[in-house]
mmCIF file of C-alpha atoms in Angstrom:
data_model
loop_
_atom_site.group_PDB
_atom_site.id
_atom_site.type_symbol
_atom_site.label_atom_id
_atom_site.label_comp_id
_atom_site.label_asym_id
_atom_site.label_seq_id
_atom_site.Cartn_x
_atom_site.Cartn_y
_atom_site.Cartn_z
ATOM 1 C CA MET E 23 41.062 18.291 13.163
ATOM 2 C CA ILE E 24 41.418 18.770 16.905
ATOM 3 C CA CYS E 25 44.326 20.666 18.477
ATOM 4 C CA SER E 26 46.272 18.433 20.855
ATOM 5 C CA ARG E 27 47.053 21.360 23.159
ATOM 6 C CA CYS E 28 43.868 23.412 23.550
ATOM 7 C CA GLY E 29 41.410 20.791 22.305
ATOM 8 C CA LYS E 30 39.686 23.094 19.896
ATOM 9 C CA GLU E 31 38.748 22.169 16.338
ATOM 10 C CA VAL E 32 40.971 23.685 13.688
ATOM 11 C CA PRO E 33 40.484 23.715 9.897
ATOM 12 C CA ALA E 34 41.754 20.700 7.976
ATOM 13 C CA ASN E 35 45.307 20.708 6.691
ATOM 14 C CA SER E 36 46.229 23.430 9.192
ATOM 15 C CA LYS E 37 49.819 23.259 10.383
ATOM 16 C CA PHE E 38 49.274 25.414 13.469
ATOM 17 C CA CYS E 39 46.333 25.932 15.800
ATOM 18 C CA VAL E 40 44.688 29.272 15.151
ATOM 19 C CA TYR E 41 43.801 29.511 18.846
ATOM 20 C CA CYS E 42 46.937 28.605 20.772
ATOM 21 C CA GLY E 43 49.557 28.417 17.970
ATOM 22 C CA ALA E 44 50.611 24.819 18.689
ATOM 23 C CA PRO E 45 51.665 22.580 15.746
ATOM 24 C CA VAL E 46 48.863 20.421 14.418
ATOM 25 C CA GLU E 47 49.455 16.804 13.327
ATOM 26 C CA SER E 48 47.442 15.631 10.370
ATOM 27 C CA THR E 49 47.160 12.123 11.757
ATOM 28 C CA GLN E 50 45.309 13.258 14.916
ATOM 29 C CA SER E 51 42.247 11.362 15.917
ATOM 30 C CA SER E 52 38.945 13.057 15.490
ATOM 31 C CA THR E 53 38.239 12.408 19.128
ATOM 32 C CA PRO E 54 39.104 15.541 21.135
ATOM 33 C CA PRO E 55 41.777 14.851 23.729
ATOM 34 C CA THR E 56 41.355 15.856 27.277
ATOM 35 C CA PRO E 57 42.608 19.464 27.596
ATOM 36 C CA PRO E 58 45.618 19.792 29.858
ATOM 37 C CA ASP E 59 45.261 21.497 33.165
ATOM 38 C CA GLU E 60 45.837 25.233 33.356
ATOM 39 C CA ALA E 61 46.632 25.551 29.633
ATOM 40 C CA TYR E 62 48.413 28.815 28.849
ATOM 41 C CA VAL E 63 46.615 31.049 26.391
ATOM 42 C CA PRO E 64 48.875 33.749 24.911
ATOM 43 C CA PRO E 65 47.003 37.040 24.673
ATOM 44 C CA ALA E 66 48.526 37.796 21.265
ATOM 45 C CA PHE E 67 46.378 35.189 19.458
ATOM 46 C CA ALA E 68 42.818 35.724 18.434
ATOM 47 C CA GLY E 69 40.281 34.302 20.770
ATOM 48 C CA ALA E 70 42.587 34.419 23.793
ATOM 49 C CA GLU E 71 41.164 35.877 26.948
ATOM 50 C CA GLU E 72 42.623 39.318 27.805
ATOM 51 C CA VAL E 73 44.549 39.418 31.056
ATOM 52 C CA GLN E 74 43.750 42.645 32.855
ATOM 53 C CA ALA E 75 46.305 44.258 35.168
ATOM 54 C CA PRO E 76 45.105 44.781 38.739
ATOM 55 C CA VAL E 77 43.647 48.245 39.314
ATOM 56 C CA PRO E 78 45.425 49.993 42.221
ATOM 57 C CA LYS E 79 43.191 50.998 45.033
ATOM 58 C CA LYS E 80 42.785 54.705 45.584
ATOM 59 C CA LYS E 81 44.270 55.912 48.830
ATOM 60 C CA ARG E 82 41.858 57.648 51.111
ATOM 61 C CA LYS E 83 42.860 61.063 52.221
ATOM 62 C CA SER E 84 44.008 61.142 55.806
ATOM 63 C CA ARG E 85 41.283 62.437 58.060
ATOM 64 C CA LYS E 86 43.703 62.742 60.950
ATOM 65 C CA GLY E 87 45.623 65.546 59.227
ATOM 66 C CA TRP E 88 42.464 67.570 58.622
ATOM 67 C CA LEU E 89 41.325 66.983 62.178
ATOM 68 C CA ALA E 90 44.648 68.202 63.585
ATOM 69 C CA LEU E 91 44.495 71.327 61.418
ATOM 70 C CA VAL E 92 40.971 72.101 62.584
ATOM 71 C CA ILE E 93 41.985 71.684 66.222
ATOM 72 C CA VAL E 94 44.956 74.040 65.773
ATOM 73 C CA LEU E 95 42.772 76.677 64.134
ATOM 74 C CA VAL E 96 40.193 76.436 66.916
ATOM 75 C CA VAL E 97 42.883 76.780 69.604
ATOM 76 C CA VAL E 98 44.448 79.787 67.874
ATOM 77 C CA ALA E 99 41.073 81.463 67.457
ATOM 78 C CA ALA E 100 40.180 80.851 71.101
ATOM 79 C CA ALA E 101 43.532 82.217 72.250
ATOM 80 C CA GLY E 102 43.000 85.298 70.119
ATOM 81 C CA VAL E 103 39.580 85.916 71.632
ATOM 82 C CA VAL E 104 40.877 85.456 75.171
ATOM 83 C CA GLY E 105 43.882 87.684 74.458
ATOM 84 C CA PHE E 106 41.689 90.423 73.009
ATOM 85 C CA GLN E 107 39.323 90.277 75.961
ATOM 86 C CA PHE E 108 42.240 90.517 78.388
ATOM 87 C CA TYR E 109 43.868 93.389 76.473
ATOM 88 C CA THR E 110 40.660 95.410 76.531
ATOM 89 C CA SER E 111 39.808 94.583 80.154
ATOM 90 C CA PRO E 112 39.827 97.387 82.773
ATOM 91 C CA SER E 113 42.626 95.648 84.647
ATOM 92 C CA ALA E 114 44.886 95.531 81.589
ATOM 93 C CA GLU E 115 44.105 99.122 80.671
ATOM 94 C CA PHE E 116 44.861 100.174 84.259
ATOM 95 C CA THR E 117 48.284 98.533 84.057
ATOM 96 C CA ARG E 118 49.058 100.186 80.725
ATOM 97 C CA SER E 119 47.967 103.586 82.049
ATOM 98 C CA VAL E 120 50.228 103.406 85.109
ATOM 99 C CA LYS E 121 53.198 102.313 82.982
ATOM 100 C CA ALA E 122 52.545 105.197 80.580
ATOM 101 C CA GLY E 123 52.353 107.688 83.451
ATOM 102 C CA ASP E 124 48.673 108.450 82.844
ATOM 103 C CA LEU E 125 47.705 108.367 86.510
ATOM 104 C CA ASP E 126 44.460 110.273 85.945
ATOM 105 C CA ARG E 127 43.146 107.497 83.693
ATOM 106 C CA ALA E 128 44.475 104.825 86.035
ATOM 107 C CA TYR E 129 42.642 106.354 88.988
ATOM 108 C CA GLU E 130 39.459 106.697 86.934
ATOM 109 C CA LEU E 131 39.563 102.965 86.102
ATOM 110 C CA TYR E 132 40.311 102.179 89.731
ATOM 111 C CA GLU E 133 37.251 104.072 90.955
ATOM 112 C CA GLN E 134 34.940 102.667 88.268
ATOM 113 C CA GLU E 135 36.056 99.050 88.006
ATOM 114 C CA LEU E 136 38.792 97.967 90.395
ATOM 115 C CA ARG E 137 38.259 99.448 93.848
ATOM 116 C CA ASN E 138 35.843 96.723 94.919
ATOM 117 C CA LYS E 139 37.800 93.953 93.188
ATOM 118 C CA GLY E 140 41.127 95.062 94.594
ATOM 119 C CA LEU E 141 44.495 95.448 92.914
ATOM 120 C CA SER E 142 46.927 92.668 92.103
ATOM 121 C CA GLU E 143 50.417 92.558 93.600
ATOM 122 C CA THR E 144 51.849 93.561 90.218
ATOM 123 C CA GLN E 145 49.588 96.605 90.024
ATOM 124 C CA ILE E 146 50.465 97.647 93.581
ATOM 125 C CA ARG E 147 54.149 97.333 92.716
ATOM 126 C CA LEU E 148 53.602 99.575 89.696
ATOM 127 C CA LEU E 149 51.971 102.243 91.875
ATOM 128 C CA VAL E 150 54.816 102.098 94.399
ATOM 129 C CA ASP E 151 57.303 102.449 91.555
ATOM 130 C CA ALA E 152 55.314 105.402 90.198
ATOM 131 C CA ALA E 153 55.695 107.201 93.543
ATOM 132 C CA VAL E 154 59.435 106.546 93.629
ATOM 133 C CA GLN E 155 59.862 107.624 89.998
ATOM 134 C CA THR E 156 57.945 110.839 90.689
ATOM 135 C CA GLN E 157 60.264 111.636 93.593
ATOM 136 C CA GLU E 158 63.357 110.917 91.490
ATOM 137 C CA ALA E 159 62.074 113.007 88.588
ATOM 138 C CA TYR E 160 61.572 116.029 90.853
ATOM 139 C CA MET E 161 64.893 115.600 92.644
ATOM 140 C CA SER E 162 66.681 115.586 89.274
ATOM 141 C CA ASP E 163 64.705 118.662 88.147
ATOM 142 C CA GLU E 164 62.919 116.757 85.362
ATOM 143 C CA ILE E 165 59.505 117.897 86.566
ATOM 144 C CA SER E 166 58.244 120.820 88.617
ATOM 145 C CA TYR E 167 57.179 120.722 92.243
ATOM 146 C CA ASP E 168 53.549 121.281 91.270
ATOM 147 C CA GLU E 169 53.599 118.373 88.828
ATOM 148 C CA ALA E 170 55.256 116.077 91.341
ATOM 149 C CA SER E 171 52.771 117.071 94.037
ATOM 150 C CA ASN E 172 49.855 116.442 91.689
ATOM 151 C CA ARG E 173 51.083 112.953 90.809
ATOM 152 C CA LEU E 174 51.578 112.011 94.434
ATOM 153 C CA GLU E 175 48.159 113.395 95.312
ATOM 154 C CA ILE E 176 46.580 111.057 92.750
ATOM 155 C CA LEU E 177 48.606 108.096 94.008
ATOM 156 C CA SER E 178 47.485 108.780 97.571
ATOM 157 C CA GLY E 179 43.926 107.941 96.487
ATOM 158 C CA PHE E 180 44.698 104.239 95.968
ATOM 159 C CA SER E 181 43.752 102.237 99.039
ATOM 160 C CA ASP E 182 46.856 100.205 99.791
ATOM 161 C CA SER E 183 49.286 100.506 102.677
ATOM 162 C CA ALA E 184 52.396 99.941 100.562
ATOM 163 C CA VAL E 185 51.339 102.624 98.111
ATOM 164 C CA ALA E 186 50.460 105.008 100.946
ATOM 165 C CA GLU E 187 53.867 104.484 102.566
ATOM 166 C CA ALA E 188 55.722 105.125 99.307
ATOM 167 C CA VAL E 189 53.648 108.237 98.618
ATOM 168 C CA ALA E 190 54.230 109.643 102.121
ATOM 169 C CA ALA E 191 57.995 109.145 101.834
ATOM 170 C CA ALA E 192 58.059 110.809 98.417
ATOM 171 C CA GLN E 193 55.940 113.730 99.610
ATOM 172 C CA THR E 194 58.286 114.356 102.542
ATOM 173 C CA THR E 195 61.338 114.248 100.304
ATOM 174 C CA ILE E 196 60.033 116.613 97.654
ATOM 175 C CA ALA E 197 58.571 118.961 100.297
ATOM 176 C CA ASN E 198 61.984 119.221 101.968
ATOM 177 C CA LYS E 199 63.695 119.958 98.679
ATOM 178 C CA HIS E 200 61.077 122.542 97.797
ATOM 179 C CA GLN E 201 61.415 124.206 101.210
ATOM 180 C CA ILE E 202 65.192 124.253 100.921
ATOM 181 C CA GLU E 203 64.962 125.910 97.514
ATOM 182 C CA ASP E 204 62.624 128.569 98.908
ATOM 183 C CA LEU E 205 64.886 129.208 101.926
ATOM 184 C CA LEU E 206 67.995 129.502 99.776
ATOM 185 C CA GLN E 207 66.277 131.979 97.480
ATOM 186 C CA ALA E 208 65.142 134.019 100.483
ATOM 187 C CA ALA E 209 68.637 133.925 102.024
ATOM 188 C CA GLU E 210 70.245 135.180 98.844
ATOM 189 C CA LYS E 211 67.662 137.926 98.561
ATOM 190 C CA ASN E 212 68.110 139.028 102.194
ATOM 191 C CA ALA E 213 71.899 138.992 101.913
ATOM 192 C CA ALA E 214 71.762 141.098 98.761
ATOM 193 C CA SER E 215 69.580 143.665 100.529
ATOM 194 C CA GLY E 216 71.896 143.815 103.573
ATOM 195 C CA ASP E 217 69.569 141.946 105.911
ATOM 196 C CA TYR E 218 72.290 139.568 107.027
ATOM 197 C CA LEU E 219 70.500 138.403 110.164
ATOM 198 C CA MET E 220 67.565 137.083 108.142
ATOM 199 C CA ALA E 221 69.958 135.526 105.640
ATOM 200 C CA ILE E 222 71.727 133.758 108.510
ATOM 201 C CA GLU E 223 68.392 132.439 109.796
ATOM 202 C CA ASN E 224 67.482 131.201 106.319
ATOM 203 C CA TYR E 225 70.735 129.299 105.887
ATOM 204 C CA GLN E 226 70.483 127.795 109.360
ATOM 205 C CA ALA E 227 66.970 126.590 108.579
ATOM 206 C CA VAL E 228 68.272 124.867 105.460
ATOM 207 C CA LEU E 229 70.979 123.097 107.445
ATOM 208 C CA GLU E 230 68.405 121.837 109.922
ATOM 209 C CA ILE E 231 66.640 120.093 107.032
ATOM 210 C CA ASP E 232 69.773 119.033 105.173
ATOM 211 C CA PRO E 233 72.970 119.273 107.238
ATOM 212 C CA SER E 234 75.015 118.253 104.197
ATOM 213 C CA SER E 235 73.935 121.207 102.050
ATOM 214 C CA GLU E 236 77.173 122.795 100.855
ATOM 215 C CA LYS E 237 75.290 125.726 99.424
ATOM 216 C CA ALA E 238 73.784 126.518 102.815
ATOM 217 C CA LYS E 239 77.126 126.078 104.604
ATOM 218 C CA ASN E 240 78.928 128.433 102.248
ATOM 219 C CA GLY E 241 76.060 130.915 102.304
ATOM 220 C CA LEU E 242 75.939 130.915 106.093
ATOM 221 C CA GLU E 243 79.681 131.535 106.349
ATOM 222 C CA SER E 244 79.458 134.459 103.930
ATOM 223 C CA ALA E 245 76.388 135.921 105.654
ATOM 224 C CA GLU E 246 78.011 135.721 109.108
ATOM 225 C CA ALA E 247 81.179 137.406 107.858
ATOM 226 C CA ALA E 248 79.149 140.139 106.190
ATOM 227 C CA TYR E 249 77.096 140.642 109.342
ATOM 228 C CA GLN E 250 80.197 140.917 111.514
ATOM 229 C CA GLN E 251 81.586 143.516 109.203
ATOM 230 C CA SER E 252 78.298 145.441 109.232
ATOM 231 C CA VAL E 253 78.301 145.415 113.045
ATOM 232 C CA VAL E 254 81.871 146.707 113.166
ATOM 233 C CA ASP E 255 81.052 149.378 110.586
ATOM 234 C CA GLU E 256 77.990 150.430 112.563
ATOM 235 C CA ALA E 257 79.990 150.584 115.824
ATOM 236 C CA TYR E 258 82.697 152.753 114.245
ATOM 237 C CA LYS E 259 80.054 154.977 112.733
ATOM 238 C CA ALA E 260 78.581 155.545 116.210
ATOM 239 C CA LYS E 261 82.089 156.152 117.613
ATOM 240 C CA ASP E 262 82.844 158.700 114.890
ATOM 241 C CA ALA E 263 79.611 160.445 115.807
ATOM 242 C CA GLY E 264 80.801 160.630 119.399
ATOM 243 C CA GLU E 265 78.280 158.018 120.553
ATOM 244 C CA TRP E 266 80.732 155.837 122.434
ATOM 245 C CA ASP E 267 78.183 154.046 124.551
ATOM 246 C CA THR E 268 76.086 153.225 121.496
ATOM 247 C CA ALA E 269 79.141 151.854 119.698
ATOM 248 C CA LEU E 270 80.029 149.577 122.601
ATOM 249 C CA GLU E 271 76.415 148.487 122.993
ATOM 250 C CA ILE E 272 76.344 147.403 119.341
ATOM 251 C CA LEU E 273 79.408 145.249 119.878
ATOM 252 C CA ASP E 274 78.098 143.825 123.160
ATOM 253 C CA THR E 275 74.807 142.834 121.514
ATOM 254 C CA TYR E 276 76.628 140.934 118.807
ATOM 255 C CA GLN E 277 78.874 139.070 121.235
ATOM 256 C CA ALA E 278 75.929 138.166 123.457
ATOM 257 C CA THR E 279 74.201 136.609 120.490
ATOM 258 C CA TYR E 280 77.000 135.007 118.491
ATOM 259 C CA GLY E 281 79.899 134.904 120.940
ATOM 260 C CA GLU E 282 83.268 136.539 120.764
ATOM 261 C CA ASN E 283 85.463 136.593 117.675
ATOM 262 C CA GLU E 284 88.668 138.339 116.736
ATOM 263 C CA LYS E 285 87.160 141.038 114.567
ATOM 264 C CA ILE E 286 84.550 142.101 117.125
ATOM 265 C CA ALA E 287 87.076 141.874 119.970
ATOM 266 C CA ALA E 288 89.581 144.049 118.096
ATOM 267 C CA ALA E 289 86.944 146.686 117.369
ATOM 268 C CA TYR E 290 85.770 146.629 120.992
ATOM 269 C CA ASP E 291 89.292 147.179 122.274
ATOM 270 C CA GLU E 292 89.926 149.981 119.826
ATOM 271 C CA ILE E 293 86.695 151.792 120.610
#
């Protein structure tokens, strides 16, 4: 018998087609009918063609992501190399040395590597600041005069007008302070030993440098008062010894030098 659906021959007396499962009529003609178009063949029956599910295509890994990562790594590596070269360059080391206060090393680098190339504006500014900071450190008694002088001497070796100007101003300032300190020490020493005239000269010299020095003003006032008293004492001593002319001469000498005052005038009248 021939199946009316799939057109295949099935065993006699079969009620269903063993291929497509359609009912089989026993009165079918032996002539195979024309198979219908696009006949459906269930996969569950023997002989049916297996329908395979479409295989998904594998996605290719993105090359753009890898390329971007490689570019980033190359840029980072290049930046690291450039940064390291800059950090270890003479110019960078010079800047670090000045900031750290190591002027000896800075000047050594300047002589070896940078004198012919010249200094940048930033480096010049650092040197000017170093001169100012040295002056301030000495004025606040943070460093000694010798240390301050040594720093400024090193800074004077850098060939730049702005640096030279800052160094000259600092040297003048610290020299004045140092001279004032020496004069005040000498004045105190002279006053203690009774040499009031020298003490007066010392205090006056200080006031010529720094007219606002309270220490010099007070010292001068004390030294002048002590000197007046010593002159009066000396005049009375001469008077008591019967040396009247000598006593008056002592008073006259004082007045000719420092002018008249009440104490000297009173002693002169009494003698």
